[in-house]
Structure formats: C-alpha cells, structure tokens
XYZ file of C-alpha atoms in Angstrom:
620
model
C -39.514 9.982 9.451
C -39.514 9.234 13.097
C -42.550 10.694 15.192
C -42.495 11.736 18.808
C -45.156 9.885 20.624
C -45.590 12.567 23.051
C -46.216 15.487 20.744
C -46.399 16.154 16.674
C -42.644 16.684 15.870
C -40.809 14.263 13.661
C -37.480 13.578 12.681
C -35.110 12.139 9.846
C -32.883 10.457 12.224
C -33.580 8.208 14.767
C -30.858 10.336 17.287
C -32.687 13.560 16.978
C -35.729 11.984 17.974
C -33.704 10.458 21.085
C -32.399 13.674 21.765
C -35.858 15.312 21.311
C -37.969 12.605 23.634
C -35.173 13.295 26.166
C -36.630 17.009 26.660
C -40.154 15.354 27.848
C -38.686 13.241 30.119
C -35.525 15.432 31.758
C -35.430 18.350 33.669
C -33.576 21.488 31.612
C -30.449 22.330 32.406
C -30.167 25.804 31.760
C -32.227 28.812 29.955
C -31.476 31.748 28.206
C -30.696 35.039 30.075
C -32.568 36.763 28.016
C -35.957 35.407 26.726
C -35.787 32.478 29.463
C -36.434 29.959 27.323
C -35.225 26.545 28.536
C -32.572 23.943 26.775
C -31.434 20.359 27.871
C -27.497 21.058 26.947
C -25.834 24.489 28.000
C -24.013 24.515 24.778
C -27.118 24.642 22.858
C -27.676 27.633 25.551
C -24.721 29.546 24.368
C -25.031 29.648 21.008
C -28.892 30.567 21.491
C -27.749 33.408 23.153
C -25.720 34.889 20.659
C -28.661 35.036 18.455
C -31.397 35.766 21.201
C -34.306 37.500 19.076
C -35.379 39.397 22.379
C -31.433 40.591 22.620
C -31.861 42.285 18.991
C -35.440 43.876 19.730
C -36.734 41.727 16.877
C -39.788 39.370 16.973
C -39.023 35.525 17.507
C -38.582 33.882 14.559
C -41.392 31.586 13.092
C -41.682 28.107 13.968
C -39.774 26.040 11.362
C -40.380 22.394 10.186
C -38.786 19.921 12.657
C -34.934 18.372 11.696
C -31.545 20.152 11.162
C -31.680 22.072 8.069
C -28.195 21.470 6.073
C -26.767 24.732 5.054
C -23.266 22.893 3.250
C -23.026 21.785 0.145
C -23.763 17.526 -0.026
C -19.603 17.394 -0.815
C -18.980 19.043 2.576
C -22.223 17.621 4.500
C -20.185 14.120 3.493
C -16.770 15.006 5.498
C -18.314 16.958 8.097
C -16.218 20.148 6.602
C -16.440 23.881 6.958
C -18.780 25.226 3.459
C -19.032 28.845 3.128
C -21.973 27.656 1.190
C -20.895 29.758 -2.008
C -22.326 27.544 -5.054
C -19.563 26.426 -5.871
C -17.999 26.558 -2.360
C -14.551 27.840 -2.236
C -13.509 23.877 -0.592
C -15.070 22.000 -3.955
C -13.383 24.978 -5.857
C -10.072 24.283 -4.088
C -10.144 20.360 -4.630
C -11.217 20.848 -8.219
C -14.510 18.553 -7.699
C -18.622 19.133 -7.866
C -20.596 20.831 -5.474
C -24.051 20.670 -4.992
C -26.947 21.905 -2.852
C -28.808 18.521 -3.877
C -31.355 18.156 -0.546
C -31.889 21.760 0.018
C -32.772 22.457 -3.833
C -34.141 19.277 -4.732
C -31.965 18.826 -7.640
C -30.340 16.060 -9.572
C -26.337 16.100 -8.596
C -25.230 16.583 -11.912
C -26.927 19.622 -13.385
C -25.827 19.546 -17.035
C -28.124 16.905 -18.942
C -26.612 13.696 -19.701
C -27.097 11.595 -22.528
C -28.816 8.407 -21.202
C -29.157 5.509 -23.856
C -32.638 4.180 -24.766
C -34.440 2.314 -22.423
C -37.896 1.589 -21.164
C -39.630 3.830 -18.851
C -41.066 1.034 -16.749
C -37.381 0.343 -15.950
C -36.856 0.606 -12.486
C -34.087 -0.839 -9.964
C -35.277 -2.548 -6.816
C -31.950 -1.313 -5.356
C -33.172 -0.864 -1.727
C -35.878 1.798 -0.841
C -34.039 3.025 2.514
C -31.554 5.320 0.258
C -31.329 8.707 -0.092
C -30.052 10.304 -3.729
C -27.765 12.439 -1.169
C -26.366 9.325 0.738
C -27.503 6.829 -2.056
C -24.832 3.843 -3.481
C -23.197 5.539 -5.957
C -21.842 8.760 -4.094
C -18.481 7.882 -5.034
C -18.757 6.424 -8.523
C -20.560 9.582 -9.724
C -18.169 12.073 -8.676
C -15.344 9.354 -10.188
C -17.324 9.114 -13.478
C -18.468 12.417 -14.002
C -16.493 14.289 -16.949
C -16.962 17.861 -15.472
C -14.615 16.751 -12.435
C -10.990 17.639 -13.374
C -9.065 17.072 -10.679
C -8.030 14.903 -7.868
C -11.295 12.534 -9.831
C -9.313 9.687 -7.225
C -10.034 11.640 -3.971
C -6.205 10.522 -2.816
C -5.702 14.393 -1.503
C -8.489 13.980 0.662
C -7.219 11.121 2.261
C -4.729 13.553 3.824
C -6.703 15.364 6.280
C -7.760 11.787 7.687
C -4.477 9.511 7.770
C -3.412 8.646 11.149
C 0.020 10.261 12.873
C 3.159 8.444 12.046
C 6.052 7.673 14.157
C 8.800 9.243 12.008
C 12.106 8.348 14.529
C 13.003 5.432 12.673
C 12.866 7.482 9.518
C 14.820 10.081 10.824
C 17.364 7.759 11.916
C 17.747 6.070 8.436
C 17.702 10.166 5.977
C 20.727 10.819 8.647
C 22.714 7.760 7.651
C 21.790 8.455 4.241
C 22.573 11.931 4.458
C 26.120 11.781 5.904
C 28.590 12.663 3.559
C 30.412 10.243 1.406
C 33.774 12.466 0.297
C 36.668 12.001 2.098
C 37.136 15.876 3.601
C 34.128 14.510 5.827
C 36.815 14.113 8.386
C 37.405 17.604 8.664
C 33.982 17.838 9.816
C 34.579 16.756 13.097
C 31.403 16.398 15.288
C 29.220 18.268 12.984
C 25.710 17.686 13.714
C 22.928 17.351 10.978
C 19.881 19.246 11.651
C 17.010 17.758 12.695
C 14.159 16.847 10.884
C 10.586 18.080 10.776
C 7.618 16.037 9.263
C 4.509 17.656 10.446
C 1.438 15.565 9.688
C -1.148 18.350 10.450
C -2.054 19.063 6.382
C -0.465 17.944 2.839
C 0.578 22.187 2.753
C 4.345 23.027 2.697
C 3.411 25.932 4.603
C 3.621 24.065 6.992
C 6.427 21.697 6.734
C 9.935 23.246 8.424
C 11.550 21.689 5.343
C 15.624 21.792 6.408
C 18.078 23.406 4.417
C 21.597 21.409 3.276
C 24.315 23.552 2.388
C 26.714 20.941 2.620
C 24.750 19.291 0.160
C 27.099 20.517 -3.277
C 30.252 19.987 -1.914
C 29.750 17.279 0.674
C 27.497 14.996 -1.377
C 25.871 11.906 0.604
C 24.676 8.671 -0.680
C 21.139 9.907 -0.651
C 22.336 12.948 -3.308
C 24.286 11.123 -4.944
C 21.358 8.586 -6.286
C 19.547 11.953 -6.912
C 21.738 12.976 -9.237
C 21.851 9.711 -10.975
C 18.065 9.668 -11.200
C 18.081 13.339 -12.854
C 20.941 12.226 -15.342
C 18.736 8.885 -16.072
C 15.420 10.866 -16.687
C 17.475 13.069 -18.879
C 19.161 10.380 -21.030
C 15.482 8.539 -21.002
C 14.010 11.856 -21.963
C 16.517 12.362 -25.276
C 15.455 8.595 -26.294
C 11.806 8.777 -26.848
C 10.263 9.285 -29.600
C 8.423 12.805 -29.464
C 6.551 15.099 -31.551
C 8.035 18.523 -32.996
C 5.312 20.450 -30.587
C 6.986 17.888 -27.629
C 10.578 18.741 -27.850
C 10.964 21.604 -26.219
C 9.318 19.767 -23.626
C 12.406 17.511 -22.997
C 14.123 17.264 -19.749
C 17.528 19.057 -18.707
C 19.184 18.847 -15.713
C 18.881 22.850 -14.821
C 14.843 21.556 -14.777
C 15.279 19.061 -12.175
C 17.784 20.052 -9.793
C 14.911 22.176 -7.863
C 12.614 19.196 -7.738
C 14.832 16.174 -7.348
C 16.517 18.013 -3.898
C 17.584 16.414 -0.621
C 15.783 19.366 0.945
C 12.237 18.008 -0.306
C 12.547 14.758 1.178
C 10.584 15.091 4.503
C 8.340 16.732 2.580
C 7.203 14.258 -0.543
C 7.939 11.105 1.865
C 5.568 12.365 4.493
C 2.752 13.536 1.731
C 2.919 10.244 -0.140
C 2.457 8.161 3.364
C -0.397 10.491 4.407
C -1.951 10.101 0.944
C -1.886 7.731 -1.692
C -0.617 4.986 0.863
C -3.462 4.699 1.462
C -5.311 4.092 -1.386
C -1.996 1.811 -2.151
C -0.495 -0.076 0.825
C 2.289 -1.612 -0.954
C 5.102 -0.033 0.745
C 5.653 -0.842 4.365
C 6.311 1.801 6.226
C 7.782 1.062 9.955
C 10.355 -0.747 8.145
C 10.528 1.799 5.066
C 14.339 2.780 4.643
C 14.514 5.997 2.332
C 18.202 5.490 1.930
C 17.758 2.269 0.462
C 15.584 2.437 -2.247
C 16.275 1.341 -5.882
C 15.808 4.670 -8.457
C 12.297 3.520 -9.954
C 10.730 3.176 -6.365
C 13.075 6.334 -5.392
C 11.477 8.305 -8.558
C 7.407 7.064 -8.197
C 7.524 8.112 -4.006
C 9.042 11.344 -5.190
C 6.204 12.177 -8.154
C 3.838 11.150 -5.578
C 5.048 13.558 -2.941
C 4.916 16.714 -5.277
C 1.698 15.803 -6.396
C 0.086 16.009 -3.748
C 2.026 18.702 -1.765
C 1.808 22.283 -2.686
C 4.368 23.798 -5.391
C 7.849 23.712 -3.801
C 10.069 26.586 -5.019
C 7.603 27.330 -7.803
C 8.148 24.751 -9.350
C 5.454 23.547 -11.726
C 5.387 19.408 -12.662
C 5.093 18.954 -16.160
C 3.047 16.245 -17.418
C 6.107 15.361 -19.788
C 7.747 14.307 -16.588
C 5.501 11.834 -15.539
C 5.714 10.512 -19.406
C 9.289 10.438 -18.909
C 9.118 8.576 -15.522
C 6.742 6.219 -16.604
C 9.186 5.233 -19.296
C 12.230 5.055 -17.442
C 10.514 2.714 -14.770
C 8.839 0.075 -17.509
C 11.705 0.080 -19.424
C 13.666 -1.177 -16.595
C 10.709 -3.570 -15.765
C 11.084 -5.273 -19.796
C 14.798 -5.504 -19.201
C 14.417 -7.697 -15.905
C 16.954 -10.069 -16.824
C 17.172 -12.739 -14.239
C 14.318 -13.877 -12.011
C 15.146 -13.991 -8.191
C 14.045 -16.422 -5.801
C 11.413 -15.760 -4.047
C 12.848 -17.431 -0.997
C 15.965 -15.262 -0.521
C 14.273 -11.674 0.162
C 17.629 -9.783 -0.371
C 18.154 -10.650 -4.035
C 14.657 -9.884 -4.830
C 14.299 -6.620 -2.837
C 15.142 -5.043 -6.125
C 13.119 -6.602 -8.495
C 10.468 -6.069 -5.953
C 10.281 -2.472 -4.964
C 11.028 -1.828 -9.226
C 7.530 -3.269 -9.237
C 5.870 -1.430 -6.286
C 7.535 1.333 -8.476
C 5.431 0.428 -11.348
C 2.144 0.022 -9.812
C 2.396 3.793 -7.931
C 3.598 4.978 -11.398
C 0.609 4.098 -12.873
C -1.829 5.301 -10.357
C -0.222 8.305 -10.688
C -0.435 8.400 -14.364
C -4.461 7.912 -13.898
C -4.508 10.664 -11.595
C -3.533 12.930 -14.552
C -6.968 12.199 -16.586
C -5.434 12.146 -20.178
C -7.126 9.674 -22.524
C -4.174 9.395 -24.579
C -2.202 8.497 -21.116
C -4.661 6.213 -19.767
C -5.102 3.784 -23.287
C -1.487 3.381 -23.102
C -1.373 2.228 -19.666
C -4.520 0.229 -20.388
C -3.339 -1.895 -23.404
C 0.960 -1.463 -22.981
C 1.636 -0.827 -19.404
C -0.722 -2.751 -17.323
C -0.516 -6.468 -19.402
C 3.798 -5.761 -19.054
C 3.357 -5.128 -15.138
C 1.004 -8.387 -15.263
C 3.224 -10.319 -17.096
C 6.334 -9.539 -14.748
C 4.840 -10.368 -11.645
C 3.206 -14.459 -13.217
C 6.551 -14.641 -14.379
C 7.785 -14.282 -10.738
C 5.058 -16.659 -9.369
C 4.355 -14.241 -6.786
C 0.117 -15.330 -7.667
C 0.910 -18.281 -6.479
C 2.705 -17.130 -3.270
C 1.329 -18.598 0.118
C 2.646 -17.779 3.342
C 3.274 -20.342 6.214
C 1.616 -20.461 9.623
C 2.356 -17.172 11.250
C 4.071 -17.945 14.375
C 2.920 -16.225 18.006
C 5.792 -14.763 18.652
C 8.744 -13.310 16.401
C 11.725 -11.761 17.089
C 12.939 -8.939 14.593
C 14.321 -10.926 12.178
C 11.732 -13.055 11.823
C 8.968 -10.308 11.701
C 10.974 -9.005 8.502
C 10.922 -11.653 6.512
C 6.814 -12.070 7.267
C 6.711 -8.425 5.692
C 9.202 -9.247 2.829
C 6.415 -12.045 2.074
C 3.227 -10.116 3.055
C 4.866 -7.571 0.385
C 4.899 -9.782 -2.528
C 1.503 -10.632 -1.409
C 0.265 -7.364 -1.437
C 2.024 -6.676 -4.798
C -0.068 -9.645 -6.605
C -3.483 -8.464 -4.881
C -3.330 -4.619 -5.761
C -1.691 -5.393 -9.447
C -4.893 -7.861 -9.638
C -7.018 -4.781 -7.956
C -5.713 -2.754 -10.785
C -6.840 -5.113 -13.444
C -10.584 -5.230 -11.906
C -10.271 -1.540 -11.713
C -9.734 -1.322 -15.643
C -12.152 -3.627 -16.202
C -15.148 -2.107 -13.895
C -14.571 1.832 -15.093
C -13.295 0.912 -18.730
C -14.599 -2.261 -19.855
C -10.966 -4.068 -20.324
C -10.782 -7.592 -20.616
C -9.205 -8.806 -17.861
C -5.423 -9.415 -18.205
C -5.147 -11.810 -15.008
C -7.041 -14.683 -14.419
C -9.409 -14.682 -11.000
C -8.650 -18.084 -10.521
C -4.720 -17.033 -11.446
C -4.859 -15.675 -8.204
C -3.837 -18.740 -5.732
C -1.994 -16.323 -3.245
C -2.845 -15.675 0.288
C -4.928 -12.300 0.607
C -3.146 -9.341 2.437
C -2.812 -8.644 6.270
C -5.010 -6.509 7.995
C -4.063 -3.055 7.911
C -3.189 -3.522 12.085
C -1.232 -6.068 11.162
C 0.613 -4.205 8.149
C 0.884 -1.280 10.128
C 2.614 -2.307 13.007
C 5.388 -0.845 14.384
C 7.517 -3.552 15.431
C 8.243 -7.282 15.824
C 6.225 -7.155 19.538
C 3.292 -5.007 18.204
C 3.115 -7.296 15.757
C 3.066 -10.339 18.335
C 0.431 -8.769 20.513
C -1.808 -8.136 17.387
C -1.282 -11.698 16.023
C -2.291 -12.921 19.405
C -5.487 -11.327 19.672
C -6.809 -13.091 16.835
C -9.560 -15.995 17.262
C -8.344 -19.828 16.712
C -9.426 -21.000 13.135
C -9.649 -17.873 11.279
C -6.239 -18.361 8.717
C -8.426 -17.046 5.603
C -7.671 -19.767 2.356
C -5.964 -18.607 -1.232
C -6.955 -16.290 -2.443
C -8.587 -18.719 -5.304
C -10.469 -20.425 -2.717
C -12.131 -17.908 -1.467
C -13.831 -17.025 -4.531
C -15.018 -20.105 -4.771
C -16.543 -20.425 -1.780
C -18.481 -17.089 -2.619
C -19.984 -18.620 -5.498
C -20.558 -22.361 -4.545
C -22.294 -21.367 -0.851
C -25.898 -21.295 -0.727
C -27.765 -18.656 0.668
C -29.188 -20.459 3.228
C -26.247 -21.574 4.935
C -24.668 -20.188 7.975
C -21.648 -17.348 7.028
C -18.017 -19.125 6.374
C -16.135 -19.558 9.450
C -13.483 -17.651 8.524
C -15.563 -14.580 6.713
C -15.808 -12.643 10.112
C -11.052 -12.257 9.109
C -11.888 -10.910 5.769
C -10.456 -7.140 6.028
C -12.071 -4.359 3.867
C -9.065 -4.151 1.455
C -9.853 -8.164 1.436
C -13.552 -7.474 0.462
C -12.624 -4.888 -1.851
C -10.451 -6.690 -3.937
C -12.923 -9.420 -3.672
C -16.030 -7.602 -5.123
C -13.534 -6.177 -7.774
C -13.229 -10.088 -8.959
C -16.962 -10.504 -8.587
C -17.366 -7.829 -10.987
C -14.406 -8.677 -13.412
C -16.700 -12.417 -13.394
C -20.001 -10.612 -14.458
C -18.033 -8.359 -17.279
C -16.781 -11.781 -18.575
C -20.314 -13.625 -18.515
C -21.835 -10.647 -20.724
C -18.790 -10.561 -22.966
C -19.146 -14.290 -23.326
C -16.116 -15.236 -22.016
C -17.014 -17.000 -18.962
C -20.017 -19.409 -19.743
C -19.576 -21.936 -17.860
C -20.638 -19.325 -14.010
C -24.360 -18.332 -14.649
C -25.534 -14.774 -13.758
C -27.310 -16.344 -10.996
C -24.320 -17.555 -9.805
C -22.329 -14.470 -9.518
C -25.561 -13.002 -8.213
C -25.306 -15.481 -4.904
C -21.701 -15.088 -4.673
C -22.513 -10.856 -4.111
C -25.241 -11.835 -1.788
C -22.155 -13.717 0.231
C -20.351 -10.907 0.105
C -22.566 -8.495 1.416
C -23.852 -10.434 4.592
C -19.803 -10.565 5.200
C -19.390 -6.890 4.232
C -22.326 -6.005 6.698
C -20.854 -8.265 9.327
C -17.321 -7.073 9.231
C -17.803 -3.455 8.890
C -20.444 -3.206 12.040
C -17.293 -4.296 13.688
C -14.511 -1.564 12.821
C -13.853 1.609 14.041
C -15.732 4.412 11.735
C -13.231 7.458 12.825
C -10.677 5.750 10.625
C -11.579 3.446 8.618
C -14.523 5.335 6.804
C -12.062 7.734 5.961
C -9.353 6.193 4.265
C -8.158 4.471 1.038
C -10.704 3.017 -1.283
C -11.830 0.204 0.788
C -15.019 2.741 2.522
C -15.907 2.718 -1.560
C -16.432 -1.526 -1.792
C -19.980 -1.257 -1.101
C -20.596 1.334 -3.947
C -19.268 -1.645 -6.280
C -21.562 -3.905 -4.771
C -24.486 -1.556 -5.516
C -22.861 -1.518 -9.263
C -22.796 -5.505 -9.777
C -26.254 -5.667 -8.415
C -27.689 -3.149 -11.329
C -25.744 -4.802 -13.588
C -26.981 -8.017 -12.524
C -30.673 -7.065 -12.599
C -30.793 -4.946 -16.301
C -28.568 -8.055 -18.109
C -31.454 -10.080 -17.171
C -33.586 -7.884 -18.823
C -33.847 -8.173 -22.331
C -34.975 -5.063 -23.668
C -32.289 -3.306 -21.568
C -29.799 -1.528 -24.037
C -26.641 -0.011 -22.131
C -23.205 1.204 -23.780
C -21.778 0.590 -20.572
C -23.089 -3.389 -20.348
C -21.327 -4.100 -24.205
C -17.912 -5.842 -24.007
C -16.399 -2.853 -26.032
C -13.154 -1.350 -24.222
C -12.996 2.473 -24.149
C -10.527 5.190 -22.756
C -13.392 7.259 -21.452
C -15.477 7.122 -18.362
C -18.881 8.153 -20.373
C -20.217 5.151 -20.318
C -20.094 4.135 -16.667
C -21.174 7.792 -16.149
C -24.574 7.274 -18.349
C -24.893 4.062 -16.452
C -24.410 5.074 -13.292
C -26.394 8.313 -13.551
C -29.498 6.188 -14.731
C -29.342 3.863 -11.841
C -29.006 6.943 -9.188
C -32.478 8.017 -10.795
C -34.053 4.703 -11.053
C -33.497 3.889 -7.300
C -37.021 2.995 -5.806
C-alpha cells in the first residue's frame, strides 16, 4: 500500500497515489453543479454529475475504503474489456474460457477442488513476495492447464482484437492475378473489371467482412479455383484411404461437403483472420511478400483451416473435426514422400519443400487447438518426430545467415527472407518440441545443442514492408550486436557467472528470441530429472535462468507495451520462467513428490495443472 503523507488515504498503486497527492498541491479545476464539490479533471466532473446524490434527493453515499474497486471479472480486468459482470460474464462465456471474481471475493481461481499430490505443509515457494494471485506468474499457464477450459485453451482468437492493421494492396494485387480467368472465352471478356476487395481488420466477425461474390467463378475458372478444386478432390481421395472406424464413415469427405468451404469467395476472409490471429502466435509465413496465388496445396489447405477457425461460420457451414484429421493426413503424407532434398542455396527449388513444412507446423497447432487426447498423442509420438526428422534432414538447424548488408535492393531483401524463413522454420519446429516437453512431459525429439542456426529477426525486421523499410530498420541497429547460433547462445546462458556484467549482445535478444530460449532452458531441466542430461547440474540451469531474466527484464523495459504485451506467446515467456524456477527449487527438495516432476509422458494437461495450481497457492 502506498500512504499519502499529507492525510490517511492509501493506495495499491503508486499512480493513484500521484494522482491523489496532486489534489493537495493543485488548484481544482472544476466542481459539480449540483453539490459543488470540487475535482482536479473535468471528466471525473462529468461522470460525477450523472450520479450526483444531491440530483436524486438521496443522502451522499458513505465514505468507502480508498483505491478503485474492480467491478470485472480478473479475465476482463486483464484486457482492459467491457464485463457485464454476470458470473460467468457473457465475454468468458463467448470465448469459452474461466471467469472469476478472484480479488473482489477472495477466492481461489479455480473453484472446483483439485487433486494436489502429497506434499509437506511446510512447503513453500520463495517465488517473489511482490505478486498478487490476480496478477501472479502463472496467469496464463492456469487458464492453459485447467481441464474445465474448452475452448480457444491457446488464446490465438484473442490475439485478434490486438494485431496491428495490415497493408493489404500488395495482396490485392497478387488474388487479382490469381483470379483472372484461365479458359480461353476470357477474350470475350473484354475490359471486364474484377471487383475490388475488402479485408476489414476491425474484428475476426464475417459480419463484418464485405466478402465479394464471383459468378464467373464456374464457368470462367482461374488459377486460384482451379488449385481449389484440386485440393477438394485430394482431401476426398485422402479421405477414402484412411483407415476409419464403422461409427467414422459416414464421416468421410465428398465434394458436395467442401465446395461451400473451399470457395474463392472466402479468401479475403480466412487470409485476413489467419494474419490477424495465429500469425502471431506463429510467424512463419511472411507476409509483405506473402503471394496467395502461389502457394503449394498443403500451405494452401493449413492457411485455409486456420481462417475458418477462427472466423465466424461462413454459409453455415460447420468444420468437422474429421476434416482436420483428413488435412493433417494429406499434408504429412506428402511430408514422408519428400523425395529429393533441395538446396538450400537456390530458394526457388526449395520454396516447395519449404512452405509444405510451414504447412505442417500450422497443421499441428491447429490440431492442438482442437483439445482431443486421442489427436494430441498422435501428433506427440507420429507427427511431431516426422516434422523433426524432415527439417535435420534438410540441415536447415544448422542454417546461418551472412552479414546482413546496409542496404538491399529488392532482390536482395528476398532472398534475406527466403533465409530468415528457414530460420524461423527450425526455431518454432524446435519451440514446438519444448512446448511438448514443458505441458506434456515428452522427451525431447531435437537436440538443444542440434540447434546451431541463427535465431529469428525481430518482429520489425520480419515485418517490414519492403526492401527500404527494411534498410532503415537494419540501420538503426547498434554496432556489435549480430546475436551468435543459436547453440552458442545457450551456452553462454549457462557458462556466465552471475556476477558478470550482461552479454554484449543480450540487449538484441527479441522476445520470440527469449521465448524460445527459456523453452530450451526448460527442455534442459526436464532432461536432468529424467536423467538424461547429467553431465549440466541443476545449479547450472538455475544460473543460466537467472541470465535470462536480467536480459528478459532489460529488454522488455525497452519495448512498446500497446503491442507487444498483446500479441503471440512471447508476453507468456516470463510465466515459463516462473515455472523452471519452482521446478528448480522442489527437485532440490527431497521429500517433494510431484506427478508433474516424473519423466513419464502423458496426453493430458493434469499434471502441469496440479503443479501449477500448488505453486499459485504456495507463493509467499
């Protein structure tokens, strides 16, 4: 609590006590009409008004305790959103997550009891004793782990509302080109124009997309619904070849079932939601240069699931979780049947090999999203270790790019984002691996010190628009900060002493960077208890973390909040800090008996919900 020195009211935050000291020292600048009494911001004036006790003929309210009493639920309270502050709230009810009244009822988040393993009372976690249980390390992790959440358990929808306008002309340009028909009676088309195209970014709702109609579409066919059709006849033939159960069958694809989906006319649409959504969460696809008339069928297929996801139901129609099944098989089996391995120094023959991989990785994100056990242990033990396996045998984790130059002209500046690409493939496929490992308990498939790659960009860097944005950015950055392999890095975590000065180049680490980085400090800890990594004490790893936070704290004081504490999973690295410090602390603890800290693989999220449920109640 903060105290006014001037009289007895005290605060929670540091601000409202600025705010409050400022009434003893400034003049007010206006008063109510009505009672007269003073305020220091006319705005505070108005809405006083409205609620004037004097203007009702009712007695002035009693004095209440000092600080802003939170009417939304903590869900809300978190992203500054409207709460009607039903229990549940209509929002929570609308994402399909938890809400809770935790501060003003003084109760534990999850209200159903959980089943904690045995452990000793005197147990406690010296965690940090400036943490709230509202605003405490694991706000994430708990809504992630807990079973009662059923959908969206990612958060990628509620990226949406946060993602930053796009310049759509060049996309435009390229769905025109794509779009112009391909049969020779196009000539009698003279100087018919194609409408124009409409990608508002305001919401993820196709209310409120103008999606455009093509009429032409069935007897004019373009190149763009052309592939479509191939794609449909592909999932169909895919569909007919799996093995499926009796109950399954009537589940299997036709044509008549995905002509609504698979439509030119929901392009703008599922492009625009997958950019304003789960790009975020995985920026493997670049998008000033992303061409949606030159895509290969797997990359074509994974954008388009994405896009229905997480847009409302187009047409009605309704995506069946056979689908995804099918999609997931038609993309890996293409991935098992690479036959020749490009080189990774001509780009155009491995553009694609490359985006059938990007194709893989969003397929299986999207396959996660759907919270089926019998889903997830397949991509856990089949699908992940084949998408692993593909990329070492492409020696993109070994990939390092040269010395960026200054100053690029276009082509140049494309074949830095061919290469950043690959790079960014490797990283989030490795990402992916930590991620099974941390929530699941899966022995790592990839090897940390596998990883000898560059790390990615930063996201200005990725996301500019062109060759001279790109320039300018470069140029902007400090002499001597080129970040080393990815490999290198990790080692320096673990071999610097506490003592010494931060890195030099530490203050370049992104947040992606970092959070791919704390993912291998975790994957190193999961392999110490499981026996696998002797040879890096737990002491070890713990001084690498330490590292890793004094860089966290130092590059994050420096970003822009409005954005970057919105999107992707980056804003989340910290919780998984929080997580390899527990873990840290109870394996050193003998008497400490934890499903979660066993080296048994499961399908289920129980156990890192038990754990992380005890260490929100064992904060000090």
């Amino acid at each position: 609590m903060f105290q006014c020195m001037q009289c007895d009211k005290s605060y929670q935050r540091k601000t409202h006590l600025l705010r409050h000291e400022a009434t003893h020292t400034k003049q007010l600048e206006s008063s109510c009409p009505i009672c007269k009494k003073s305020f220091l911001k006319p705005e505070v004036t108005r809405r006083h008004a409205k609620i004037c006790a004097k203007k009702h003929d009712q007695p002035p309210p009693p004095a209440s305790k000092p600080g802003r009493k939170r009417q939304s639920c903590d869900s809300c309270f978190s992203t500054k959103s409207a709460c009607d502050r039903k229990s549940p709230c209509s929002r929570c009810c609308l994402l399909g997550r938890e809400c809770s009244f935790e501060t003003q009822q003084n109760q534990m988040l999850i209200k159903a009891p959980v089943s904690i393993p045995s452990s000793p009372a005197s147990m406690n976690l010296k965690l940090g004793r400036n943490l709230t249980k509202t605003d405490g390390p694991f706000f994430f992790l708990r809504h992630f782990a807990n079973p009662s959440v059923k959908k969206d358990r990612l958060a990628i929808g509620e990226t949406a509302k946060w993602s930053v306008p796009r310049n759509l002309e060049t996309i435009y340009s390229h769905l025109e080109h794509a779009l112009v028909p391909t049969d020779p009676t196009e000539a009698l088309l003279g100087n018919m124009e194609l409408p124009q195209f409409s990608f508002p970014l305001s919401s993820i709702s196709t209310d409120d997309y103008l999606i455009p109609q093509y009429p032409w579409e069935v007897n004019f066919p373009s190149k763009l619904s052309n592939q479509l059709t191939e794609l449909m006849k592909e999932l169909v033939e895919t569909s007919a070849s799996m093995n499926f159960s009796s109950s399954e069958h009537q589940n299997m694809l036709e044509m008549a079932d995905l002509t609504t989906l698979f439509s030119v006319s929901n392009i703008s649409t599922f492009i625009s939601a997958f950019f304003k959504s789960l790009h975020w969460h995985l920026p493997i696809i670049h998008f000033p240069t992303f061409d949606p008339g030159n895509l290969s069928n797997s990359l074509l297929l994974s954008i388009f699931l994405s896009g229905a996801t997480y847009s409302a139901p187009v047409d009605g129609t309704i995506l069946s979780p056979w689908l995804f099944d099918v999609a997931e098989e038609y993309i890996f089996r293409k991935l098992t049947n690479i036959s020749t391995i490009p080189s990774l120094e001509e780009p155009t023959s491995f553009l694609p090999t490359i985006q059938l991989i990007q194709g893989a990785l969003i397929m299986e994100m999207l396959q996660f999203s759907r919270d089926d056990m019998k889903t997830r242990r397949r991509i856990r033990i089949m699908r992940h270790p084949c998408l692993v396996s593909t990329i070492r045998s492409l020696g993109i984790f070994h990939l390092k790019r040269g010395p960026l130059p200054k100053a690029s002209d276009d082509r140049t500046w494309r074949l830095l984002v061919a290469e950043e690409v690959c790079i960014r493939v490797a990283c989030w496929a490795f990402l992916a691996d930590g991620f099974l490992t941390v929530c699941f308990k899966n022995h790592p498939a990839l090897s940390i010190f596998e990883m000898n790659c560059h790390l990615p960009w930063t996201s200005e860097l990725w996301e500019a628009d062109d060759a001279a944005s790109f320039a300018k950015i470069l140029s902007m950055q400090p002499e001597g900060s080129a970040i080393p392999p990815f490999k290198e890095v990790i080692t320096h975590l673990l071999e610097t002493p506490e003592t010494e000065p931060q890195i030099q180049w530490s203050h370049s680490l992104s947040p992606e960077n970092l959070l791919i980085l704390i993912y291998a400090l975790n994957s190193l800890a999961f392999q110490n208890r499981a026996g696998l990594l002797r040879y890096f004490s737990l002491s070890t790893i713990g001084r690498a973390a330490k590292n890793w936070k004094l860089i966290w704290d130092s590059v994050i004081s420096s970003l822009d909040k409005t954005q970057f504490l919105h999107l992707g999973y980056p804003k989340h690295a910290e919780e998984l800090w929080w997580l390899l410090k527990a873990t840290l602390e109870i394996a050193n603890q003998q008497d400490a008996r934890f499903a979660y800290l066993d080296n048994t693989a499961t399908d289920e999220l129980a156990n890192l919900n038990d754990f992380i449920q005890w260490c929100h109640r064992s904060i000090e």
